[in-house]
PDB file of C-alpha atoms in Angstrom:
ATOM      1  CA  MET A   8     -45.527 -20.310  -8.109  1.00 96.00           C
ATOM      2  CA  ARG A   9     -44.023 -20.132 -11.575  1.00 96.00           C
ATOM      3  CA  ALA A  10     -46.484 -17.386 -12.514  1.00 96.00           C
ATOM      4  CA  ALA A  11     -45.668 -15.428  -9.355  1.00 97.00           C
ATOM      5  CA  MET A  12     -41.924 -15.673  -9.950  1.00 97.00           C
ATOM      6  CA  ASN A  13     -42.324 -14.703 -13.600  1.00 97.00           C
ATOM      7  CA  GLU A  14     -44.217 -11.602 -12.532  1.00 97.00           C
ATOM      8  CA  ARG A  15     -42.290 -10.508  -9.426  1.00 98.00           C
ATOM      9  CA  GLY A  16     -38.977 -12.334  -9.663  1.00 97.00           C
ATOM     10  CA  PRO A  17     -37.856 -15.530  -7.915  1.00 98.00           C
ATOM     11  CA  LEU A  18     -36.839 -14.071  -4.533  1.00 98.00           C
ATOM     12  CA  CYS A  19     -38.322 -15.651  -1.409  1.00 98.00           C
ATOM     13  CA  VAL A  20     -37.986 -13.418   1.653  1.00 98.00           C
ATOM     14  CA  GLY A  21     -37.609 -15.327   4.906  1.00 97.00           C
ATOM     15  CA  ILE A  22     -39.329 -13.641   7.850  1.00 98.00           C
ATOM     16  CA  ASP A  23     -37.158 -14.698  10.791  1.00 97.00           C
ATOM     17  CA  PRO A  24     -37.765 -12.361  13.756  1.00 97.00           C
ATOM     18  CA  HIS A  25     -34.636 -13.227  15.752  1.00 95.00           C
ATOM     19  CA  SER A  26     -34.268 -11.306  18.995  1.00 97.00           C
ATOM     20  CA  HIS A  27     -31.154  -9.581  17.634  1.00 96.00           C
ATOM     21  CA  LEU A  28     -33.077  -8.378  14.574  1.00 97.00           C
ATOM     22  CA  LEU A  29     -35.812  -6.942  16.769  1.00 98.00           C
ATOM     23  CA  ASP A  30     -33.098  -5.164  18.730  1.00 98.00           C
ATOM     24  CA  GLN A  31     -31.485  -3.930  15.513  1.00 97.00           C
ATOM     25  CA  TRP A  32     -34.829  -2.421  14.534  1.00 98.00           C
ATOM     26  CA  GLY A  33     -35.081  -0.732  17.943  1.00 98.00           C
ATOM     27  CA  LEU A  34     -37.939  -3.009  19.017  1.00 98.00           C
ATOM     28  CA  PRO A  35     -38.469  -4.905  22.277  1.00 98.00           C
ATOM     29  CA  ASP A  36     -38.197  -8.691  22.293  1.00 98.00           C
ATOM     30  CA  THR A  37     -41.921  -9.039  22.990  1.00 98.00           C
ATOM     31  CA  ALA A  38     -45.060  -9.985  21.098  1.00 98.00           C
ATOM     32  CA  GLU A  39     -45.611  -6.287  20.423  1.00 98.00           C
ATOM     33  CA  GLY A  40     -42.098  -5.957  18.984  1.00 98.00           C
ATOM     34  CA  LEU A  41     -42.695  -9.078  16.903  1.00 98.00           C
ATOM     35  CA  ALA A  42     -45.890  -7.556  15.489  1.00 98.00           C
ATOM     36  CA  SER A  43     -44.201  -4.257  14.612  1.00 98.00           C
ATOM     37  CA  PHE A  44     -41.329  -6.068  12.903  1.00 98.00           C
ATOM     38  CA  THR A  45     -43.480  -8.521  10.962  1.00 98.00           C
ATOM     39  CA  TYR A  46     -46.069  -6.026   9.794  1.00 98.00           C
ATOM     40  CA  GLY A  47     -43.251  -3.656   8.822  1.00 98.00           C
ATOM     41  CA  VAL A  48     -41.855  -6.310   6.484  1.00 98.00           C
ATOM     42  CA  VAL A  49     -45.315  -7.111   5.137  1.00 98.00           C
ATOM     43  CA  ASP A  50     -46.226  -3.468   4.490  1.00 98.00           C
ATOM     44  CA  ALA A  51     -42.930  -2.801   2.702  1.00 98.00           C
ATOM     45  CA  LEU A  52     -42.665  -5.904   0.530  1.00 98.00           C
ATOM     46  CA  ALA A  53     -45.991  -7.754   0.185  1.00 98.00           C
ATOM     47  CA  ASP A  54     -46.865  -6.248  -3.180  1.00 97.00           C
ATOM     48  CA  ARG A  55     -43.438  -6.659  -4.834  1.00 97.00           C
ATOM     49  CA  VAL A  56     -41.998 -10.042  -3.712  1.00 98.00           C
ATOM     50  CA  ALA A  57     -43.333 -13.345  -5.054  1.00 98.00           C
ATOM     51  CA  VAL A  58     -42.781 -15.609  -2.041  1.00 98.00           C
ATOM     52  CA  PHE A  59     -42.395 -15.214   1.718  1.00 98.00           C
ATOM     53  CA  LYS A  60     -41.217 -17.832   4.212  1.00 98.00           C
ATOM     54  CA  PRO A  61     -42.059 -16.989   7.826  1.00 98.00           C
ATOM     55  CA  GLN A  62     -40.177 -19.228  10.281  1.00 98.00           C
ATOM     56  CA  SER A  63     -42.827 -20.485  12.688  1.00 98.00           C
ATOM     57  CA  ALA A  64     -40.438 -20.980  15.612  1.00 98.00           C
ATOM     58  CA  PHE A  65     -39.829 -17.256  16.007  1.00 98.00           C
ATOM     59  CA  PHE A  66     -43.563 -16.674  16.294  1.00 98.00           C
ATOM     60  CA  GLU A  67     -44.269 -19.706  18.491  1.00 98.00           C
ATOM     61  CA  ARG A  68     -41.813 -18.476  21.125  1.00 98.00           C
ATOM     62  CA  PHE A  69     -44.354 -15.770  22.035  1.00 98.00           C
ATOM     63  CA  GLY A  70     -47.189 -18.267  22.466  1.00 98.00           C
ATOM     64  CA  SER A  71     -50.687 -17.499  21.249  1.00 98.00           C
ATOM     65  CA  ALA A  72     -49.853 -13.812  20.713  1.00 98.00           C
ATOM     66  CA  GLY A  73     -47.046 -14.770  18.348  1.00 98.00           C
ATOM     67  CA  ILE A  74     -49.179 -17.293  16.467  1.00 98.00           C
ATOM     68  CA  TYR A  75     -51.772 -14.548  15.988  1.00 98.00           C
ATOM     69  CA  VAL A  76     -49.131 -12.367  14.319  1.00 98.00           C
ATOM     70  CA  LEU A  77     -48.138 -15.255  12.018  1.00 98.00           C
ATOM     71  CA  GLU A  78     -51.790 -15.859  11.148  1.00 98.00           C
ATOM     72  CA  GLN A  79     -52.481 -12.200  10.363  1.00 98.00           C
ATOM     73  CA  ALA A  80     -49.240 -11.766   8.400  1.00 98.00           C
ATOM     74  CA  THR A  81     -50.077 -14.807   6.276  1.00 98.00           C
ATOM     75  CA  ILE A  82     -53.507 -13.393   5.489  1.00 98.00           C
ATOM     76  CA  LYS A  83     -52.090  -9.966   4.596  1.00 98.00           C
ATOM     77  CA  LEU A  84     -49.375 -11.410   2.368  1.00 98.00           C
ATOM     78  CA  ARG A  85     -51.776 -13.631   0.456  1.00 98.00           C
ATOM     79  CA  GLU A  86     -54.250 -10.785   0.031  1.00 98.00           C
ATOM     80  CA  ALA A  87     -51.408  -8.806  -1.590  1.00 98.00           C
ATOM     81  CA  GLY A  88     -50.866 -11.575  -4.136  1.00 98.00           C
ATOM     82  CA  ALA A  89     -47.783 -13.147  -2.568  1.00 98.00           C
ATOM     83  CA  LEU A  90     -47.311 -16.836  -1.853  1.00 98.00           C
ATOM     84  CA  VAL A  91     -46.577 -17.935   1.716  1.00 98.00           C
ATOM     85  CA  ILE A  92     -44.484 -20.936   2.726  1.00 98.00           C
ATOM     86  CA  ILE A  93     -44.754 -21.502   6.475  1.00 98.00           C
ATOM     87  CA  ASP A  94     -41.471 -22.990   7.619  1.00 98.00           C
ATOM     88  CA  ALA A  95     -42.580 -25.275  10.440  1.00 98.00           C
ATOM     89  CA  LYS A  96     -40.911 -28.571   9.416  1.00 98.00           C
ATOM     90  CA  ARG A  97     -43.788 -30.672  10.728  1.00 98.00           C
ATOM     91  CA  GLY A  98     -43.403 -34.440  10.659  1.00 97.00           C
ATOM     92  CA  ASP A  99     -45.491 -37.169  12.287  1.00 97.00           C
ATOM     93  CA  ILE A 100     -47.737 -40.099  11.415  1.00 97.00           C
ATOM     94  CA  GLY A 101     -51.394 -40.825  10.876  1.00 97.00           C
ATOM     95  CA  SER A 102     -53.970 -38.636  12.565  1.00 97.00           C
ATOM     96  CA  THR A 103     -51.292 -36.361  14.054  1.00 98.00           C
ATOM     97  CA  MET A 104     -49.896 -35.532  10.624  1.00 98.00           C
ATOM     98  CA  ALA A 105     -53.462 -35.047   9.428  1.00 98.00           C
ATOM     99  CA  GLY A 106     -53.947 -32.528  12.248  1.00 98.00           C
ATOM    100  CA  TYR A 107     -50.914 -30.524  11.145  1.00 98.00           C
ATOM    101  CA  ALA A 108     -52.173 -30.638   7.572  1.00 98.00           C
ATOM    102  CA  ALA A 109     -55.616 -29.382   8.612  1.00 98.00           C
ATOM    103  CA  ALA A 110     -54.046 -26.433  10.461  1.00 98.00           C
ATOM    104  CA  TYR A 111     -51.678 -25.282   7.719  1.00 98.00           C
ATOM    105  CA  LEU A 112     -52.938 -26.631   4.404  1.00 98.00           C
ATOM    106  CA  ALA A 113     -56.732 -26.960   4.520  1.00 97.00           C
ATOM    107  CA  GLU A 114     -58.401 -24.156   2.589  1.00 94.00           C
ATOM    108  CA  LYS A 115     -60.158 -22.846   5.717  1.00 94.00           C
ATOM    109  CA  GLY A 116     -57.459 -23.853   8.203  1.00 96.00           C
ATOM    110  CA  PRO A 117     -56.492 -21.259  10.839  1.00 96.00           C
ATOM    111  CA  LEU A 118     -52.970 -20.920   9.395  1.00 98.00           C
ATOM    112  CA  ALA A 119     -53.845 -21.689   5.778  1.00 98.00           C
ATOM    113  CA  CYS A 120     -50.803 -21.031   3.611  1.00 98.00           C
ATOM    114  CA  ASP A 121     -49.666 -21.906   0.113  1.00 98.00           C
ATOM    115  CA  ALA A 122     -47.062 -24.452   1.194  1.00 98.00           C
ATOM    116  CA  LEU A 123     -45.632 -26.012   4.344  1.00 98.00           C
ATOM    117  CA  THR A 124     -42.171 -27.391   5.058  1.00 98.00           C
ATOM    118  CA  VAL A 125     -42.300 -30.971   6.337  1.00 98.00           C
ATOM    119  CA  SER A 126     -39.860 -33.603   7.578  1.00 98.00           C
ATOM    120  CA  PRO A 127     -39.839 -37.072   5.944  1.00 97.00           C
ATOM    121  CA  TYR A 128     -37.725 -38.853   8.558  1.00 95.00           C
ATOM    122  CA  LEU A 129     -40.546 -41.055   9.826  1.00 96.00           C
ATOM    123  CA  GLY A 130     -40.661 -42.428   6.292  1.00 95.00           C
ATOM    124  CA  PHE A 131     -41.804 -40.751   3.095  1.00 97.00           C
ATOM    125  CA  GLY A 132     -45.163 -42.503   3.424  1.00 97.00           C
ATOM    126  CA  SER A 133     -45.795 -40.701   6.711  1.00 98.00           C
ATOM    127  CA  LEU A 134     -46.338 -37.531   4.662  1.00 98.00           C
ATOM    128  CA  GLN A 135     -49.426 -38.951   2.943  1.00 98.00           C
ATOM    129  CA  PRO A 136     -52.013 -37.027   5.040  1.00 98.00           C
ATOM    130  CA  ALA A 137     -50.226 -33.763   4.189  1.00 98.00           C
ATOM    131  CA  ILE A 138     -49.936 -34.772   0.531  1.00 98.00           C
ATOM    132  CA  ASP A 139     -53.657 -35.510   0.389  1.00 98.00           C
ATOM    133  CA  GLU A 140     -54.603 -32.234   2.104  1.00 98.00           C
ATOM    134  CA  ALA A 141     -52.295 -30.216  -0.145  1.00 98.00           C
ATOM    135  CA  ARG A 142     -53.855 -31.744  -3.239  1.00 98.00           C
ATOM    136  CA  GLU A 143     -57.353 -31.069  -1.942  1.00 98.00           C
ATOM    137  CA  ALA A 144     -56.574 -27.426  -1.148  1.00 98.00           C
ATOM    138  CA  GLY A 145     -54.393 -26.663  -4.177  1.00 97.00           C
ATOM    139  CA  ALA A 146     -51.440 -26.105  -1.851  1.00 98.00           C
ATOM    140  CA  GLY A 147     -47.946 -27.594  -1.776  1.00 98.00           C
ATOM    141  CA  LEU A 148     -45.221 -29.109   0.374  1.00 98.00           C
ATOM    142  CA  PHE A 149     -41.487 -28.568   0.667  1.00 98.00           C
ATOM    143  CA  VAL A 150     -39.857 -31.731   1.993  1.00 98.00           C
ATOM    144  CA  LEU A 151     -36.467 -31.679   3.710  1.00 98.00           C
ATOM    145  CA  ALA A 152     -33.991 -33.394   1.409  1.00 97.00           C
ATOM    146  CA  LEU A 153     -30.460 -31.953   1.462  1.00 97.00           C
ATOM    147  CA  THR A 154     -30.058 -29.436   4.241  1.00 94.00           C
ATOM    148  CA  SER A 155     -26.925 -27.387   4.824  1.00 89.00           C
ATOM    149  CA  ASN A 156     -26.485 -28.016   8.565  1.00 90.00           C
ATOM    150  CA  PRO A 157     -23.337 -30.079   9.268  1.00 88.00           C
ATOM    151  CA  GLU A 158     -25.321 -32.836  11.006  1.00 93.00           C
ATOM    152  CA  GLY A 159     -27.582 -33.393   8.007  1.00 92.00           C
ATOM    153  CA  PRO A 160     -25.449 -35.880   6.046  1.00 89.00           C
ATOM    154  CA  GLN A 161     -25.505 -38.328   8.975  1.00 91.00           C
ATOM    155  CA  PHE A 162     -29.065 -39.161   7.930  1.00 92.00           C
ATOM    156  CA  GLN A 163     -29.459 -37.712   4.449  1.00 93.00           C
ATOM    157  CA  SER A 164     -26.390 -39.388   2.959  1.00 91.00           C
ATOM    158  CA  ALA A 165     -27.029 -42.742   4.627  1.00 93.00           C
ATOM    159  CA  ARG A 166     -27.955 -45.584   2.285  1.00 94.00           C
ATOM    160  CA  THR A 167     -31.391 -47.135   2.391  1.00 91.00           C
ATOM    161  CA  VAL A 168     -31.896 -50.899   2.250  1.00 87.00           C
ATOM    162  CA  ASP A 169     -32.834 -50.487  -1.424  1.00 86.00           C
ATOM    163  CA  GLY A 170     -29.588 -48.712  -2.306  1.00 87.00           C
ATOM    164  CA  PRO A 171     -30.164 -44.981  -2.817  1.00 92.00           C
ATOM    165  CA  THR A 172     -29.336 -42.440  -0.150  1.00 95.00           C
ATOM    166  CA  VAL A 173     -32.114 -41.260   2.140  1.00 95.00           C
ATOM    167  CA  ALA A 174     -32.017 -37.895   0.351  1.00 96.00           C
ATOM    168  CA  GLY A 175     -32.167 -39.648  -2.999  1.00 96.00           C
ATOM    169  CA  ALA A 176     -35.193 -41.665  -1.884  1.00 96.00           C
ATOM    170  CA  VAL A 177     -36.936 -38.448  -0.814  1.00 98.00           C
ATOM    171  CA  LEU A 178     -36.171 -36.838  -4.176  1.00 98.00           C
ATOM    172  CA  ASP A 179     -37.454 -39.950  -5.966  1.00 97.00           C
ATOM    173  CA  GLY A 180     -40.701 -39.765  -3.984  1.00 98.00           C
ATOM    174  CA  LEU A 181     -41.180 -36.120  -4.929  1.00 98.00           C
ATOM    175  CA  ARG A 182     -40.375 -36.825  -8.575  1.00 98.00           C
ATOM    176  CA  GLU A 183     -43.125 -39.442  -8.593  1.00 98.00           C
ATOM    177  CA  LEU A 184     -45.640 -37.033  -7.035  1.00 98.00           C
ATOM    178  CA  ASN A 185     -44.839 -34.440  -9.723  1.00 98.00           C
ATOM    179  CA  ALA A 186     -44.804 -36.871 -12.628  1.00 97.00           C
ATOM    180  CA  ASP A 187     -47.919 -35.402 -14.264  1.00 95.00           C
ATOM    181  CA  ALA A 188     -46.937 -31.739 -13.844  1.00 94.00           C
ATOM    182  CA  ASP A 189     -46.711 -29.705 -17.042  1.00 90.00           C
ATOM    183  CA  ASP A 190     -44.033 -27.407 -15.624  1.00 92.00           C
ATOM    184  CA  LEU A 191     -43.667 -27.060 -11.872  1.00 95.00           C
ATOM    185  CA  GLY A 192     -45.370 -29.582  -9.612  1.00 97.00           C
ATOM    186  CA  SER A 193     -46.729 -28.811  -6.143  1.00 98.00           C
ATOM    187  CA  PHE A 194     -44.291 -30.983  -4.212  1.00 98.00           C
ATOM    188  CA  GLY A 195     -40.862 -29.471  -3.696  1.00 98.00           C
ATOM    189  CA  ALA A 196     -37.643 -30.181  -1.851  1.00 98.00           C
ATOM    190  CA  VAL A 197     -35.602 -28.154   0.606  1.00 98.00           C
ATOM    191  CA  VAL A 198     -32.016 -28.085  -0.630  1.00 97.00           C
ATOM    192  CA  GLY A 199     -29.472 -25.843   1.079  1.00 94.00           C
ATOM    193  CA  ALA A 200     -27.828 -23.227  -1.113  1.00 92.00           C
ATOM    194  CA  THR A 201     -24.411 -23.942   0.402  1.00 89.00           C
ATOM    195  CA  ILE A 202     -24.238 -27.746   0.110  1.00 88.00           C
ATOM    196  CA  LYS A 203     -22.109 -27.821  -3.074  1.00 79.00           C
ATOM    197  CA  SER A 204     -22.503 -30.751  -5.460  1.00 74.00           C
ATOM    198  CA  THR A 205     -23.991 -33.960  -4.039  1.00 78.00           C
ATOM    199  CA  GLY A 206     -24.382 -36.216  -7.042  1.00 86.00           C
ATOM    200  CA  GLU A 207     -28.150 -36.386  -6.465  1.00 93.00           C
ATOM    201  CA  ASP A 208     -30.633 -35.774  -9.276  1.00 94.00           C
ATOM    202  CA  LEU A 209     -32.411 -32.561  -8.293  1.00 96.00           C
ATOM    203  CA  ASP A 210     -34.700 -32.462 -11.307  1.00 95.00           C
ATOM    204  CA  ILE A 211     -37.889 -33.481  -9.481  1.00 97.00           C
ATOM    205  CA  ARG A 212     -40.239 -31.460 -11.733  1.00 96.00           C
ATOM    206  CA  GLY A 213     -41.016 -29.390  -8.641  1.00 98.00           C
ATOM    207  CA  PRO A 214     -39.711 -26.298  -6.857  1.00 98.00           C
ATOM    208  CA  LEU A 215     -36.442 -26.386  -4.934  1.00 98.00           C
ATOM    209  CA  LEU A 216     -36.489 -24.149  -1.874  1.00 98.00           C
ATOM    210  CA  ALA A 217     -32.923 -22.957  -1.310  1.00 97.00           C
ATOM    211  CA  PRO A 218     -32.289 -21.367   2.095  1.00 95.00           C
ATOM    212  CA  GLY A 219     -28.853 -20.167   3.132  1.00 87.00           C
ATOM    213  CA  LEU A 220     -28.383 -17.275   0.736  1.00 86.00           C
ATOM    214  CA  GLY A 221     -26.956 -13.920   1.727  1.00 75.00           C
ATOM    215  CA  ALA A 222     -25.779 -13.759   5.333  1.00 69.00           C
ATOM    216  CA  GLN A 223     -25.371 -17.561   5.508  1.00 71.00           C
ATOM    217  CA  GLY A 224     -22.877 -17.597   2.659  1.00 77.00           C
ATOM    218  CA  GLY A 225     -24.841 -18.707  -0.393  1.00 82.00           C
ATOM    219  CA  THR A 226     -24.650 -16.581  -3.528  1.00 90.00           C
ATOM    220  CA  ALA A 227     -26.814 -16.181  -6.607  1.00 90.00           C
ATOM    221  CA  GLU A 228     -23.996 -17.304  -8.903  1.00 90.00           C
ATOM    222  CA  GLY A 229     -23.280 -20.319  -6.690  1.00 90.00           C
ATOM    223  CA  LEU A 230     -26.772 -21.696  -7.320  1.00 93.00           C
ATOM    224  CA  LYS A 231     -25.601 -22.986 -10.696  1.00 92.00           C
ATOM    225  CA  ASP A 232     -22.990 -25.193  -9.026  1.00 90.00           C
ATOM    226  CA  VAL A 233     -25.472 -26.693  -6.564  1.00 91.00           C
ATOM    227  CA  PHE A 234     -28.518 -27.157  -8.786  1.00 93.00           C
ATOM    228  CA  GLY A 235     -27.070 -27.606 -12.279  1.00 91.00           C
ATOM    229  CA  SER A 236     -29.742 -28.135 -14.934  1.00 91.00           C
ATOM    230  CA  ALA A 237     -32.511 -27.804 -12.310  1.00 94.00           C
ATOM    231  CA  VAL A 238     -31.505 -24.239 -11.390  1.00 95.00           C
ATOM    232  CA  ARG A 239     -34.542 -22.790 -13.166  1.00 95.00           C
ATOM    233  CA  ASN A 240     -36.763 -24.424 -10.497  1.00 97.00           C
ATOM    234  CA  VAL A 241     -34.942 -22.873  -7.537  1.00 97.00           C
ATOM    235  CA  VAL A 242     -36.841 -20.664  -5.078  1.00 98.00           C
ATOM    236  CA  PRO A 243     -33.943 -18.698  -3.534  1.00 97.00           C
ATOM    237  CA  SER A 244     -34.613 -17.708   0.072  1.00 96.00           C
ATOM    238  CA  SER A 245     -32.852 -14.860   1.838  1.00 95.00           C
ATOM    239  CA  SER A 246     -33.752 -13.431   5.223  1.00 95.00           C
ATOM    240  CA  ARG A 247     -31.119 -11.553   7.225  1.00 93.00           C
ATOM    241  CA  GLU A 248     -29.627  -9.840   4.164  1.00 93.00           C
ATOM    242  CA  ILE A 249     -33.055  -8.331   3.443  1.00 96.00           C
ATOM    243  CA  LEU A 250     -34.407  -7.866   6.972  1.00 97.00           C
ATOM    244  CA  GLY A 251     -31.209  -6.223   8.175  1.00 96.00           C
ATOM    245  CA  ALA A 252     -31.970  -3.260   5.911  1.00 97.00           C
ATOM    246  CA  GLY A 253     -35.009  -2.318   8.041  1.00 97.00           C
ATOM    247  CA  PRO A 254     -36.886  -0.788   9.642  1.00 98.00           C
ATOM    248  CA  ASP A 255     -36.923   1.833   6.892  1.00 98.00           C
ATOM    249  CA  ALA A 256     -39.403   0.624   4.265  1.00 98.00           C
ATOM    250  CA  ALA A 257     -37.501   2.134   1.328  1.00 98.00           C
ATOM    251  CA  SER A 258     -34.299   0.403   2.448  1.00 98.00           C
ATOM    252  CA  LEU A 259     -36.128  -2.925   2.733  1.00 98.00           C
ATOM    253  CA  ARG A 260     -37.460  -2.510  -0.781  1.00 98.00           C
ATOM    254  CA  ASP A 261     -34.033  -1.594  -2.138  1.00 98.00           C
ATOM    255  CA  ALA A 262     -32.455  -4.658  -0.516  1.00 97.00           C
ATOM    256  CA  ALA A 263     -35.174  -6.946  -1.886  1.00 97.00           C
ATOM    257  CA  ASP A 264     -34.885  -5.431  -5.368  1.00 97.00           C
ATOM    258  CA  ARG A 265     -31.105  -5.887  -5.433  1.00 96.00           C
ATOM    259  CA  ALA A 266     -31.374  -9.525  -4.387  1.00 95.00           C
ATOM    260  CA  ASN A 267     -34.197 -10.154  -6.835  1.00 96.00           C
ATOM    261  CA  ASP A 268     -32.215  -8.671  -9.724  1.00 96.00           C
ATOM    262  CA  ALA A 269     -29.253 -10.920  -8.923  1.00 95.00           C
ATOM    263  CA  PHE A 270     -31.446 -14.021  -8.838  1.00 96.00           C
ATOM    264  CA  ARG A 271     -33.322 -13.023 -12.008  1.00 96.00           C
ATOM    265  CA  ALA A 272     -30.035 -12.875 -13.901  1.00 94.00           C
ATOM    266  CA  VAL A 273     -28.925 -16.352 -12.766  1.00 93.00           C
ATOM    267  CA  LEU A 274     -32.272 -18.149 -12.873  1.00 95.00           C
ATOM    268  CA  GLY A 275     -33.490 -16.635 -16.127  1.00 92.00           C
ATOM    269  CA  TYR A 276     -36.545 -14.630 -14.983  1.00 94.00           C
TER     270      TYR A 276
END
């Protein structure tokens, strides 16, 4: 991931095919419209953006036809040298978590990607099957830690029996997983770009996926306030600000380049 961001810039483009975006592109809210939208983004940006984050929910809503589009888009993006984080926020225990890991993280899994977002709220240890599969495949995880939704602090800021907050315990677990990393470990956290300062130590020696930039209010300059000394490890994710420039491919590229330049300046790429 560090190599990809050094080469192409740190921008992560979220692929979130909302119905209103399909309409904005003049496409029907169908599996066919989804395919046209998604492949339009892929064709325009796959060879110039380091990281993409397709939101699985917007593909799942079209059933097997939508999953097929997600599968094909992931293959096309990776073939173009981009990294793919599938944003599915899976979280379960035992063999069920192992099943999710086999689908998304195993080298020959049907939806094999570079990293998967996962939820730790059945206990950090419940992620072990995904951790093991990621290590085996050379993939990674992004674990929910400090999200920007207003309901998040109800759980994330609660204190554990051992003292730290739930979010702090998650960050500690990730820091331990990345302890032997030379630069950027494979186990990252999801930290909202609009959460402001939390007092948590975000230096986990791993990547920090930061959604909420652009249309959701987060700014490149504001990343310094949220992430402090760990800002170099941020993977800034923007979706609507980029996708809204379509369907014209040149406009999509211009929007991605502008965002990437802003993030390069702040993050030091």
